[in-house]
PDB file of C-alpha atoms (C1' of nucleotides) in Angstrom:
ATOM      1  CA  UNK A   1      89.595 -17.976   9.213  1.00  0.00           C
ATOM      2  CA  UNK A   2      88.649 -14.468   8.948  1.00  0.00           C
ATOM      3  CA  UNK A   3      85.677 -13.850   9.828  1.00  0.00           C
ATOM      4  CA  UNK A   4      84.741  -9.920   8.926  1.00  0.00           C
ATOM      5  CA  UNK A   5      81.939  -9.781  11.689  1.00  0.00           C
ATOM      6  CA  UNK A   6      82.430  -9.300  14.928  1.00  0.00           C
ATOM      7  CA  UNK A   7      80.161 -11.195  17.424  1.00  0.00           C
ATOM      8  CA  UNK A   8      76.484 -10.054  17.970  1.00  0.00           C
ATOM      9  CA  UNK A   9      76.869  -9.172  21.152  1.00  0.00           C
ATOM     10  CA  UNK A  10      80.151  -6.988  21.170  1.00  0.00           C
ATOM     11  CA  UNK A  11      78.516  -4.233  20.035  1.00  0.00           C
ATOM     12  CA  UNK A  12      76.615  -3.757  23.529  1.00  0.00           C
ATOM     13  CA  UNK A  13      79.961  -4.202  25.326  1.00  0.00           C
ATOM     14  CA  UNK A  14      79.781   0.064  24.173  1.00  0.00           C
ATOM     15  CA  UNK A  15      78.473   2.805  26.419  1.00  0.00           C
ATOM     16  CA  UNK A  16      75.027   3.341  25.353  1.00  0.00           C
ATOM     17  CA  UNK A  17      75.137   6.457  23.199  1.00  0.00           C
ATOM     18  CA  UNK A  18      77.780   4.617  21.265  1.00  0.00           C
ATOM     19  CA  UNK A  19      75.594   1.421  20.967  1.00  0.00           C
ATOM     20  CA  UNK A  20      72.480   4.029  19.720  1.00  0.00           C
ATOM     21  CA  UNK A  21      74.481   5.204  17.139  1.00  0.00           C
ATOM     22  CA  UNK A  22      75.442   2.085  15.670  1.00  0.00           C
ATOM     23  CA  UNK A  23      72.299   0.488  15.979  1.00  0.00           C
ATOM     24  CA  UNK A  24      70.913   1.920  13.505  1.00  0.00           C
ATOM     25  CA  UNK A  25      70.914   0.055  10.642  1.00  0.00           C
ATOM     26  CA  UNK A  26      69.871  -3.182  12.813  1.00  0.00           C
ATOM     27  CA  UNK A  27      67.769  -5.692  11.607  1.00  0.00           C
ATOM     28  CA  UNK A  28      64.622  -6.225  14.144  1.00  0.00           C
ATOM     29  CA  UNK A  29      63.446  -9.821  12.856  1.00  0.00           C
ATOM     30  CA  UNK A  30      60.516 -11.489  14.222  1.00  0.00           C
ATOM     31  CA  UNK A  31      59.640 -15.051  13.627  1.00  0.00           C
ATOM     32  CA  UNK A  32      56.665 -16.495  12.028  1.00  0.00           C
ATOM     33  CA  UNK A  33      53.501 -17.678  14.708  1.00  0.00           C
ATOM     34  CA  UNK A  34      52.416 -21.069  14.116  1.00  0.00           C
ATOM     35  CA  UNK A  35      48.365 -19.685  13.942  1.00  0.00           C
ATOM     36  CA  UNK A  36      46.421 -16.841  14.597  1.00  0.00           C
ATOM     37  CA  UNK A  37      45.775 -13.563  12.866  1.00  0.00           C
ATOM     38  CA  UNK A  38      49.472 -12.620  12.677  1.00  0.00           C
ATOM     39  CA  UNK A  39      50.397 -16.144  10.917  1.00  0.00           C
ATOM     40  CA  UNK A  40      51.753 -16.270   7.516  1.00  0.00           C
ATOM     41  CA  UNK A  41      55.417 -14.892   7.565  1.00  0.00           C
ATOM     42  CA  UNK A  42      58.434 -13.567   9.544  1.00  0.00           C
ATOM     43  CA  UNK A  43      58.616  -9.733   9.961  1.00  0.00           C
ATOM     44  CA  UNK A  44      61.916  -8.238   9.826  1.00  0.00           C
ATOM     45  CA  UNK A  45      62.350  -4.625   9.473  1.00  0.00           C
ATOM     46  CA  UNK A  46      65.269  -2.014   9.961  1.00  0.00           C
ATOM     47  CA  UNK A  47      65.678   0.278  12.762  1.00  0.00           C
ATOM     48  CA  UNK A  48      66.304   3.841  11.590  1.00  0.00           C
ATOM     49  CA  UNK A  49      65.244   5.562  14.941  1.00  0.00           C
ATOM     50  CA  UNK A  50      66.198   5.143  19.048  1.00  0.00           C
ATOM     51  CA  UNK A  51      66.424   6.819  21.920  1.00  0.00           C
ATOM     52  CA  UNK A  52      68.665   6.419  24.738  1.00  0.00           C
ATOM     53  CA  UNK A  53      67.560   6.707  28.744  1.00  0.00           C
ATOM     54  CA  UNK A  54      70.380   6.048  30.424  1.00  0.00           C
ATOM     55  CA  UNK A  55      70.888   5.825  34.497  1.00  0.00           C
ATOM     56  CA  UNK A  56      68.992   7.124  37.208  1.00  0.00           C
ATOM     57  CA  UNK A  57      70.461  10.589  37.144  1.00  0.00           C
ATOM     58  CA  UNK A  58      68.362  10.732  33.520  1.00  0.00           C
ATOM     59  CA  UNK A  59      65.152  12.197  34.982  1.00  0.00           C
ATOM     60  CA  UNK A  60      63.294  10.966  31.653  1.00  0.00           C
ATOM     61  CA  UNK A  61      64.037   7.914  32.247  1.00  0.00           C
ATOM     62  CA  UNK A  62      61.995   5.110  34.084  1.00  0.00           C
ATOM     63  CA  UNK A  63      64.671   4.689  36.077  1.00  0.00           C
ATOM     64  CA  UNK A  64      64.611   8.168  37.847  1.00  0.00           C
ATOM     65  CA  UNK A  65      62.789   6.381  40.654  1.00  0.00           C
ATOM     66  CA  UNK A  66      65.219   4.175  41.050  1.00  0.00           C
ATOM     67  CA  UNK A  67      64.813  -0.169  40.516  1.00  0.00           C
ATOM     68  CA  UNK A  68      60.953  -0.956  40.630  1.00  0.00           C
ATOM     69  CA  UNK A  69      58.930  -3.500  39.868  1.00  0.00           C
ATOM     70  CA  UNK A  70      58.652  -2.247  36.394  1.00  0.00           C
ATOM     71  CA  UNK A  71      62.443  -1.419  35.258  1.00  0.00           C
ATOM     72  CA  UNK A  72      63.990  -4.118  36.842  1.00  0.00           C
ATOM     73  CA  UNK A  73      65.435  -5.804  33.376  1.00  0.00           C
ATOM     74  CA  UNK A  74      66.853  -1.856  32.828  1.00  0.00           C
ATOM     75  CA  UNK A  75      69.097  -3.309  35.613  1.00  0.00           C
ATOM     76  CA  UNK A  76      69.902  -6.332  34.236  1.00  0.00           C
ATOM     77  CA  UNK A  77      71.994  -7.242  31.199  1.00  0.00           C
ATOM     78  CA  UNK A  78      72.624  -6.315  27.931  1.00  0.00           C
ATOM     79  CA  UNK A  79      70.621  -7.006  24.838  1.00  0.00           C
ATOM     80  CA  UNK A  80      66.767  -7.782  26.703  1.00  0.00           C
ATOM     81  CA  UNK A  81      63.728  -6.155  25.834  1.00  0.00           C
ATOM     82  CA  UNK A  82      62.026  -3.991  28.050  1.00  0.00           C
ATOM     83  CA  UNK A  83      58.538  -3.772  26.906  1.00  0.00           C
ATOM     84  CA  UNK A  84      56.114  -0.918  28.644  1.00  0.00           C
ATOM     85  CA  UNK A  85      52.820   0.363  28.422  1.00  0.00           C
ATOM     86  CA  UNK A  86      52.346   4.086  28.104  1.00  0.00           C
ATOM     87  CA  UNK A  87      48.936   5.579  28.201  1.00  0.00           C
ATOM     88  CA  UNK A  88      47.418   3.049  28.993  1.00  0.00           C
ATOM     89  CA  UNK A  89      47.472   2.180  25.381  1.00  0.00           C
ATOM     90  CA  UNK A  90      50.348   1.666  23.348  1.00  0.00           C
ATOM     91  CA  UNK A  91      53.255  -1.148  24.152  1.00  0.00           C
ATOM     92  CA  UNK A  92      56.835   0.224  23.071  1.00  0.00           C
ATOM     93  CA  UNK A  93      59.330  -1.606  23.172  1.00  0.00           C
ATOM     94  CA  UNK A  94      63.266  -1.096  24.459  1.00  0.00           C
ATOM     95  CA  UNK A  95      66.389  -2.714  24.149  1.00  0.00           C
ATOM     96  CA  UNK A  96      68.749  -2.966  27.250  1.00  0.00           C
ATOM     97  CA  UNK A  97      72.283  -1.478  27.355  1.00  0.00           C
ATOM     98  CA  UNK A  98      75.286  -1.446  29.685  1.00  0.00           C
ATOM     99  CA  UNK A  99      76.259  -4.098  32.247  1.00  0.00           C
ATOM    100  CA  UNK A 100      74.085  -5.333  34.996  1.00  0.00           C
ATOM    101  CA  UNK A 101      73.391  -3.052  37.546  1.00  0.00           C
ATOM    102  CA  UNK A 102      73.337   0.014  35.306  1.00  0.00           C
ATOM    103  CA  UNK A 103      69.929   0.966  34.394  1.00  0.00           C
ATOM    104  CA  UNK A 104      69.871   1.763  30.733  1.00  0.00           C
ATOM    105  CA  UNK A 105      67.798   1.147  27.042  1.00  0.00           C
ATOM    106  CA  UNK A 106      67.585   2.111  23.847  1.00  0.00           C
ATOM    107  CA  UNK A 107      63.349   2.874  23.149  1.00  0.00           C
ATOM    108  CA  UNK A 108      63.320   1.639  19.223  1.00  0.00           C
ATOM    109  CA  UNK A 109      61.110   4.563  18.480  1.00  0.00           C
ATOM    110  CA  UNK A 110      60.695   3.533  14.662  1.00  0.00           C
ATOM    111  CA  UNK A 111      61.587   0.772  12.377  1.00  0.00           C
ATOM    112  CA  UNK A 112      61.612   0.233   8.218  1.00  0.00           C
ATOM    113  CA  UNK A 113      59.774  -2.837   6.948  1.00  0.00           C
ATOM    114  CA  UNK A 114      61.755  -5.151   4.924  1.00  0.00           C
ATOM    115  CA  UNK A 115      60.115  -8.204   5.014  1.00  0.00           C
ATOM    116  CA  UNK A 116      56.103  -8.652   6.088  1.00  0.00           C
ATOM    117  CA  UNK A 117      54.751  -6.058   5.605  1.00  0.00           C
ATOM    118  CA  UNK A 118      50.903  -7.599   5.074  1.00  0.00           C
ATOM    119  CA  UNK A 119      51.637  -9.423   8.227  1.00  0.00           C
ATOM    120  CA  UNK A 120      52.668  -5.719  10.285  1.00  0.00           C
ATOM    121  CA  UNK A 121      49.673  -3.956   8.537  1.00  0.00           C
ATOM    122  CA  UNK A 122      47.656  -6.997   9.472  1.00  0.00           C
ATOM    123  CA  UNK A 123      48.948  -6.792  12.794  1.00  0.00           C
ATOM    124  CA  UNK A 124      48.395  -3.151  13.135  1.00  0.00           C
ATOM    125  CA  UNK A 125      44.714  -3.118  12.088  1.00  0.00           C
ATOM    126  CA  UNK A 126      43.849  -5.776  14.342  1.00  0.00           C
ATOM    127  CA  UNK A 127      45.337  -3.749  17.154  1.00  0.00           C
ATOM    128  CA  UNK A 128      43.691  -0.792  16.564  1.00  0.00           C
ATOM    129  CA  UNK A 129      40.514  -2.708  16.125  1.00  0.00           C
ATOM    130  CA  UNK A 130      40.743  -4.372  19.485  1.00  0.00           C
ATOM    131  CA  UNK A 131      40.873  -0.337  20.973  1.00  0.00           C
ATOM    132  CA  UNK A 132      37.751   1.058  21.833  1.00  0.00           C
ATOM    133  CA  UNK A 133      36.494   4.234  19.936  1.00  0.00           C
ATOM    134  CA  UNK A 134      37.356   7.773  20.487  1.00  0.00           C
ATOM    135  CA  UNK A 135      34.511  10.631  20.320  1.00  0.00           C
ATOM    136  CA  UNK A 136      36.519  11.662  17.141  1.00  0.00           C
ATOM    137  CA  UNK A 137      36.637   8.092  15.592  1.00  0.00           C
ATOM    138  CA  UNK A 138      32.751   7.359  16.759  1.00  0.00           C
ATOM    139  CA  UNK A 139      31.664  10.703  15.057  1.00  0.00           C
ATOM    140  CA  UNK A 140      33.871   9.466  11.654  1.00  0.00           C
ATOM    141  CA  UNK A 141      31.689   6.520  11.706  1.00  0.00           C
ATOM    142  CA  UNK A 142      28.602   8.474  10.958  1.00  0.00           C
ATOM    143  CA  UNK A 143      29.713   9.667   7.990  1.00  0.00           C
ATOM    144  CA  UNK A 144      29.342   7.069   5.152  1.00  0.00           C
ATOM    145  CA  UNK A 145      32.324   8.748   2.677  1.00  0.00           C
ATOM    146  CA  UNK A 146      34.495   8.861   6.009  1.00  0.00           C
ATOM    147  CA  UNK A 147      33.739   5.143   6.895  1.00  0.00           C
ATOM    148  CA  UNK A 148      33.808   3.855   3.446  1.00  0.00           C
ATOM    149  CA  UNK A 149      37.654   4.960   3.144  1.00  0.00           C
ATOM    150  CA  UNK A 150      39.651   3.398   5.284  1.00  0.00           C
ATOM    151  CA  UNK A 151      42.980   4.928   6.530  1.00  0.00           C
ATOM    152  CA  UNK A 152      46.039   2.876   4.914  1.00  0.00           C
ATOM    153  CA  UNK A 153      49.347   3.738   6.153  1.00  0.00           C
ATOM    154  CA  UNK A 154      51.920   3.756   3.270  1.00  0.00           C
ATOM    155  CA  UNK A 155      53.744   0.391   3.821  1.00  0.00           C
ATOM    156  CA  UNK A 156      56.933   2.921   4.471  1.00  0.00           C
ATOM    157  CA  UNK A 157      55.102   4.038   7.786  1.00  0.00           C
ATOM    158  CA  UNK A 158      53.789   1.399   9.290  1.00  0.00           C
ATOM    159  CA  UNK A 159      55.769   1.020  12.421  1.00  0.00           C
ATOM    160  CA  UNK A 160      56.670   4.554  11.713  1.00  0.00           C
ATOM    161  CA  UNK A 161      56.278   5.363  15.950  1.00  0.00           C
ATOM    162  CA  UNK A 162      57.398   3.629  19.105  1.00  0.00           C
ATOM    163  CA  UNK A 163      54.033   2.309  19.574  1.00  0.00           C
ATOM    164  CA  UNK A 164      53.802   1.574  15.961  1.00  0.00           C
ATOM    165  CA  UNK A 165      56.384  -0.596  16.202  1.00  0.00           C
ATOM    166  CA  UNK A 166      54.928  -3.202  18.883  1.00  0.00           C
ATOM    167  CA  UNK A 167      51.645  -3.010  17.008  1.00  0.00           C
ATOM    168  CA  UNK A 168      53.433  -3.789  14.025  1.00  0.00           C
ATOM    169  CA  UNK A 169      55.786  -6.962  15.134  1.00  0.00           C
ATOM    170  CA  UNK A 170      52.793  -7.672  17.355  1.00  0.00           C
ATOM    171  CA  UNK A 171      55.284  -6.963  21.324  1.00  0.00           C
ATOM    172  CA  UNK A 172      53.769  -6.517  24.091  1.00  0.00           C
ATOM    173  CA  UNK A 173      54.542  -6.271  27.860  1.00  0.00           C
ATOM    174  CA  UNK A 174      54.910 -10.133  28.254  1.00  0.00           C
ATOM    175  CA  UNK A 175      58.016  -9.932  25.572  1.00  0.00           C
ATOM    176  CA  UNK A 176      60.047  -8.068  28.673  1.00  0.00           C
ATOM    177  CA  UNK A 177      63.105 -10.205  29.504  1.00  0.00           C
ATOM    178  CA  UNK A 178      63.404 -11.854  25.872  1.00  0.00           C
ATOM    179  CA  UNK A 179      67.403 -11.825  24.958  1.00  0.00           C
ATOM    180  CA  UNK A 180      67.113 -10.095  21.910  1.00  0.00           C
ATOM    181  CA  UNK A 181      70.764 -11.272  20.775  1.00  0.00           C
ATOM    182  CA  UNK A 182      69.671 -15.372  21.307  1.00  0.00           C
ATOM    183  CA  UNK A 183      69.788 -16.336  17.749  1.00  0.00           C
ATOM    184  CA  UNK A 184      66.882 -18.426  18.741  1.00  0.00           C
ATOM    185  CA  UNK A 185      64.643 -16.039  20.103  1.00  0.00           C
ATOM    186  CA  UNK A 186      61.692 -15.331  18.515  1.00  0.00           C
ATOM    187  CA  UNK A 187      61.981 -11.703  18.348  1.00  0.00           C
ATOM    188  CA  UNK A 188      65.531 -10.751  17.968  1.00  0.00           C
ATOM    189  CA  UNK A 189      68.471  -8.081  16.563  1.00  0.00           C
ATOM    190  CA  UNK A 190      70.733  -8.813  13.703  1.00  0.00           C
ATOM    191  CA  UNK A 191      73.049  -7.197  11.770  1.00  0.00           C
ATOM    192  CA  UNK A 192      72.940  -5.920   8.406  1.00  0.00           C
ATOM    193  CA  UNK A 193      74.485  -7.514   5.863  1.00  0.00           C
ATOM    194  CA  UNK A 194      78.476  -6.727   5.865  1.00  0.00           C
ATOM    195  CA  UNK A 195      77.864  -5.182   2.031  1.00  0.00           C
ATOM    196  CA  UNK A 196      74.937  -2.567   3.262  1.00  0.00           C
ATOM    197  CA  UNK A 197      76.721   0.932   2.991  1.00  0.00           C
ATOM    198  CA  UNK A 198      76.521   2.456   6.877  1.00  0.00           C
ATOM    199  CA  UNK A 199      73.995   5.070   7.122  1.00  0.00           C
ATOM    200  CA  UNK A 200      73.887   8.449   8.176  1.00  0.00           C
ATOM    201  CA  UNK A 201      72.652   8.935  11.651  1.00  0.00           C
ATOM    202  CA  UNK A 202      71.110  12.644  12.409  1.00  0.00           C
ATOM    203  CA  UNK A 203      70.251  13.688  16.363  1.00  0.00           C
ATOM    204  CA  UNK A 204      68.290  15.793  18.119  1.00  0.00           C
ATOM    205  CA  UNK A 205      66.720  16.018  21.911  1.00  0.00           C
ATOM    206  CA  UNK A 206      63.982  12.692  22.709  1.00  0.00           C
ATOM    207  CA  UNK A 207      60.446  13.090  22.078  1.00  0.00           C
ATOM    208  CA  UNK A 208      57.494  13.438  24.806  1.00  0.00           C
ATOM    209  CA  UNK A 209      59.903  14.256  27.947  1.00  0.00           C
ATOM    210  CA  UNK A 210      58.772  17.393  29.011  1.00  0.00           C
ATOM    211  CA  UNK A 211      58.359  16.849  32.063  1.00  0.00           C
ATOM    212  CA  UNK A 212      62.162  16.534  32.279  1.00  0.00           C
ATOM    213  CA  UNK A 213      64.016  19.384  33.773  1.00  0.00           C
ATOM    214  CA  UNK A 214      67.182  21.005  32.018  1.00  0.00           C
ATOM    215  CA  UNK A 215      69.457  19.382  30.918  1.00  0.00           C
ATOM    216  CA  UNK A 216      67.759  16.169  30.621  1.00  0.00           C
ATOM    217  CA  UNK A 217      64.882  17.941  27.769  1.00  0.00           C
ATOM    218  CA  UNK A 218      67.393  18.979  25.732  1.00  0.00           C
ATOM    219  CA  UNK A 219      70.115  16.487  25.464  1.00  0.00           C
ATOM    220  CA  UNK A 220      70.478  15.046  21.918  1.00  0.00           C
ATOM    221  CA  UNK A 221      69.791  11.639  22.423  1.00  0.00           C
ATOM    222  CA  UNK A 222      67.546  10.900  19.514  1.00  0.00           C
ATOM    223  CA  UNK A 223      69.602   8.992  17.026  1.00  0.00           C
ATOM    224  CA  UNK A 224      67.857   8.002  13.517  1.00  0.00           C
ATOM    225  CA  UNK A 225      68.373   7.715   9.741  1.00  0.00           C
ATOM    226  CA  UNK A 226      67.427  11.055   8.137  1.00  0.00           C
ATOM    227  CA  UNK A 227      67.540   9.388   4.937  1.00  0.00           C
ATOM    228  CA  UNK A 228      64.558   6.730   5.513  1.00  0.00           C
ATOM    229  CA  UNK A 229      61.157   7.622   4.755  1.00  0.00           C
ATOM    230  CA  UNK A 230      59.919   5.537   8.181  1.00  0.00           C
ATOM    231  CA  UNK A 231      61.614   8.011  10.517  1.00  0.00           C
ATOM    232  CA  UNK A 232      58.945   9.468  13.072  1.00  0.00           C
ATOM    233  CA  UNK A 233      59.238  13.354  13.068  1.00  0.00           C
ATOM    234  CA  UNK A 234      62.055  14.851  10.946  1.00  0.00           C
ATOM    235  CA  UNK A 235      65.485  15.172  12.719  1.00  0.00           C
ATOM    236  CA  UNK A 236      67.068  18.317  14.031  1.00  0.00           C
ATOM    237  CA  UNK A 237      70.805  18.175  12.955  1.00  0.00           C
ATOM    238  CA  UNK A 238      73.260  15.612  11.287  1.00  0.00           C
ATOM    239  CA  UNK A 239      75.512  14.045  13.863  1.00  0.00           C
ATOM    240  CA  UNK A 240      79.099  14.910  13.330  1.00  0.00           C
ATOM    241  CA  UNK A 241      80.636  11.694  12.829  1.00  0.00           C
ATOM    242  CA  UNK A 242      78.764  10.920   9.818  1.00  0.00           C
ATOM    243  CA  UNK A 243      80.441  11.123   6.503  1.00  0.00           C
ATOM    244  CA  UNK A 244      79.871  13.587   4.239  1.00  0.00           C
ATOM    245  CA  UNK A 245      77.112  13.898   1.405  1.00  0.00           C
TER     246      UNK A 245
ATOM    247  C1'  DG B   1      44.301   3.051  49.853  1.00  0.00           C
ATOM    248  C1'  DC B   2      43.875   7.245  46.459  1.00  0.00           C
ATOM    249  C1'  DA B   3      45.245  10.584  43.020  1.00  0.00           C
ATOM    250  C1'  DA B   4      48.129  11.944  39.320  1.00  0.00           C
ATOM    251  C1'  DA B   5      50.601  11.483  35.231  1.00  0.00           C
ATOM    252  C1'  DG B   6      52.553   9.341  31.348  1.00  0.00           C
ATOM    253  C1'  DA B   7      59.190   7.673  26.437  1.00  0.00           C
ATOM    254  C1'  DT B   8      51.554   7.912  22.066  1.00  0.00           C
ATOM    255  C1'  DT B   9      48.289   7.821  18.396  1.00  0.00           C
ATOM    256  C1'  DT B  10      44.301   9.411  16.207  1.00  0.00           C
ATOM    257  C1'  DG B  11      40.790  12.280  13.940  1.00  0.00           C
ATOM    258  C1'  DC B  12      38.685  16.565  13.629  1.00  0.00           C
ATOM    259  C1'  DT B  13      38.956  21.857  13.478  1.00  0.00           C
TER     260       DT B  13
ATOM    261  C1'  DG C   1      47.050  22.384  16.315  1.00  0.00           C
ATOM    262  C1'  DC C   2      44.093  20.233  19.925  1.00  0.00           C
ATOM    263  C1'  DA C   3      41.976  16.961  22.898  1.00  0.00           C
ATOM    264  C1'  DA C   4      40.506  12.354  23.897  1.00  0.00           C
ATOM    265  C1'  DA C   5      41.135   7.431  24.978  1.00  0.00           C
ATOM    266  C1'  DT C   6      42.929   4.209  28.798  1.00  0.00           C
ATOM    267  C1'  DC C   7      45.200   1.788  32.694  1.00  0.00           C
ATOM    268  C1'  DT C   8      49.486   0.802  34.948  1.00  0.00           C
ATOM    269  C1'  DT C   9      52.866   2.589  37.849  1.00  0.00           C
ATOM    270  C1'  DT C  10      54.388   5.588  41.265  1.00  0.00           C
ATOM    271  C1'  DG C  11      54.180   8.770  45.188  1.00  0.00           C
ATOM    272  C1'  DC C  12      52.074  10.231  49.157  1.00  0.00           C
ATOM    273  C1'  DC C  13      48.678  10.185  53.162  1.00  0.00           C
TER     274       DC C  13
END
DNA sequence: GCAAAGATTTGCT
DNA sequence: GCAAATCTTTGCC
């Protein structure tokens, strides 16, 4: 029997910049819920943008300060999610790399609906609803044309942003832990199908690290898709590996 | 215990 | 292009 895949899980067995790389593509598939306001039908969408944070030397990673109460599963093996809150606002969520006891994830900083997309939309709506008012918003609100047109993401976008993402597939914090490669997970990674041409993958330095001293700022460890329209911010420079055209 | 800052998103200027 | 919203985590006294 030849079987033209390798298993799911091989392709974390890879150093971390390697595994970034080839993740994109992924499927990101989320099962349907049995009730509630994100019923009705399984998300699955493709992941065209990551980030890698990898080891304690990384001082943009969590793990700068060393194993806390909050990165432990960075320590922990391959293939979990690591699910955060930043800003006291927005979950994102991240996908574990390396063996145990090397801290290390991949942030999924944007992802390209396949399937669901009412249900993401849905799911995003109801998550921004649940957030209390800015100034800016409040002062919208007073102005009839303003309130009578709603802002509608183009379906394209809509977990077009790390926090977009959880609010889209509906992940939060509680989701840290979850072995994303357990075919029987409810939120899980697949592979695309063995007939999908591989895409390009473009690079450039992460997003929102400032505070990250040289050479950590700079270091081109944004991976994505420059050719999907669900990509965050546009990418700096093709990665040389990828084919040509 | 307390203070500071953050792997973001949004709407207005 | 800017500033606000929000709360958990971390570092330090």
């Amino acid at each position: 029997v030849s079987s033209a895949r390798p298993p799911v899980g091989a392709l974390f067995e890879r150093p971390t910049l390697e595994v970034a790389r080839a993740i994109i593509g992924w499927r990101l598939v989320r099962d349907a819920e049995g009730g509630g306001s994100e019923a009705g039908a399984r998300r699955v969408g493709r992941i065209v943008e990551v980030e890698a944070y990898i080891g304690e030397d990384d001082l943009a990673s969590h793990a700068r300060f060393g194993r806390t109460t909050r990165n432990a599963v960075m320590y922990g093996p391959p293939g979990r999610a690591y699910v955060y809150l930043v800003y006291g606002m927005h979950d994102c969520l991240n996908i574990v790399t390396e063996a145990a006891g090397a801290p290390a994830a991949l942030l999924v900083r944007a992802v390209e609906p396949l399937e669901g997309i009412a249900v993401m939309t849905a799911a995003r709506e109801a998550r921004a609803a649940a957030r209390p008012r800015t100034r800016a918003t409040a002062a919208a609100t007073r102005r009839p044309a303003e309130r009578d047109r709603p802002r509608q993401p183009l379906a394209a976008r809509v977990a077009s942003g790390p926090g977009l993402v959880c609010a889209a597939f509906g992940i939060d914090r509680r989701f840290t832990g979850l072995d994303l490669l357990d075919a029987r997970s409810v939120l899980r990674l697949e592979p695309p199908p063995v007939d999908e041409r591989p895409p390009d993958v473009a690079t450039g330095p992460r997003i929102g690290i400032a505070y990250a001293d040289e050479p950590w700022r700079s270091l081109p460890w944004r991976f994505a898709d420059p050719q999907s329209p669900a990509v965050s911010r546009p990418t700096l420079r093709a990665a040389p590996v990828s084919s040509a055209g």
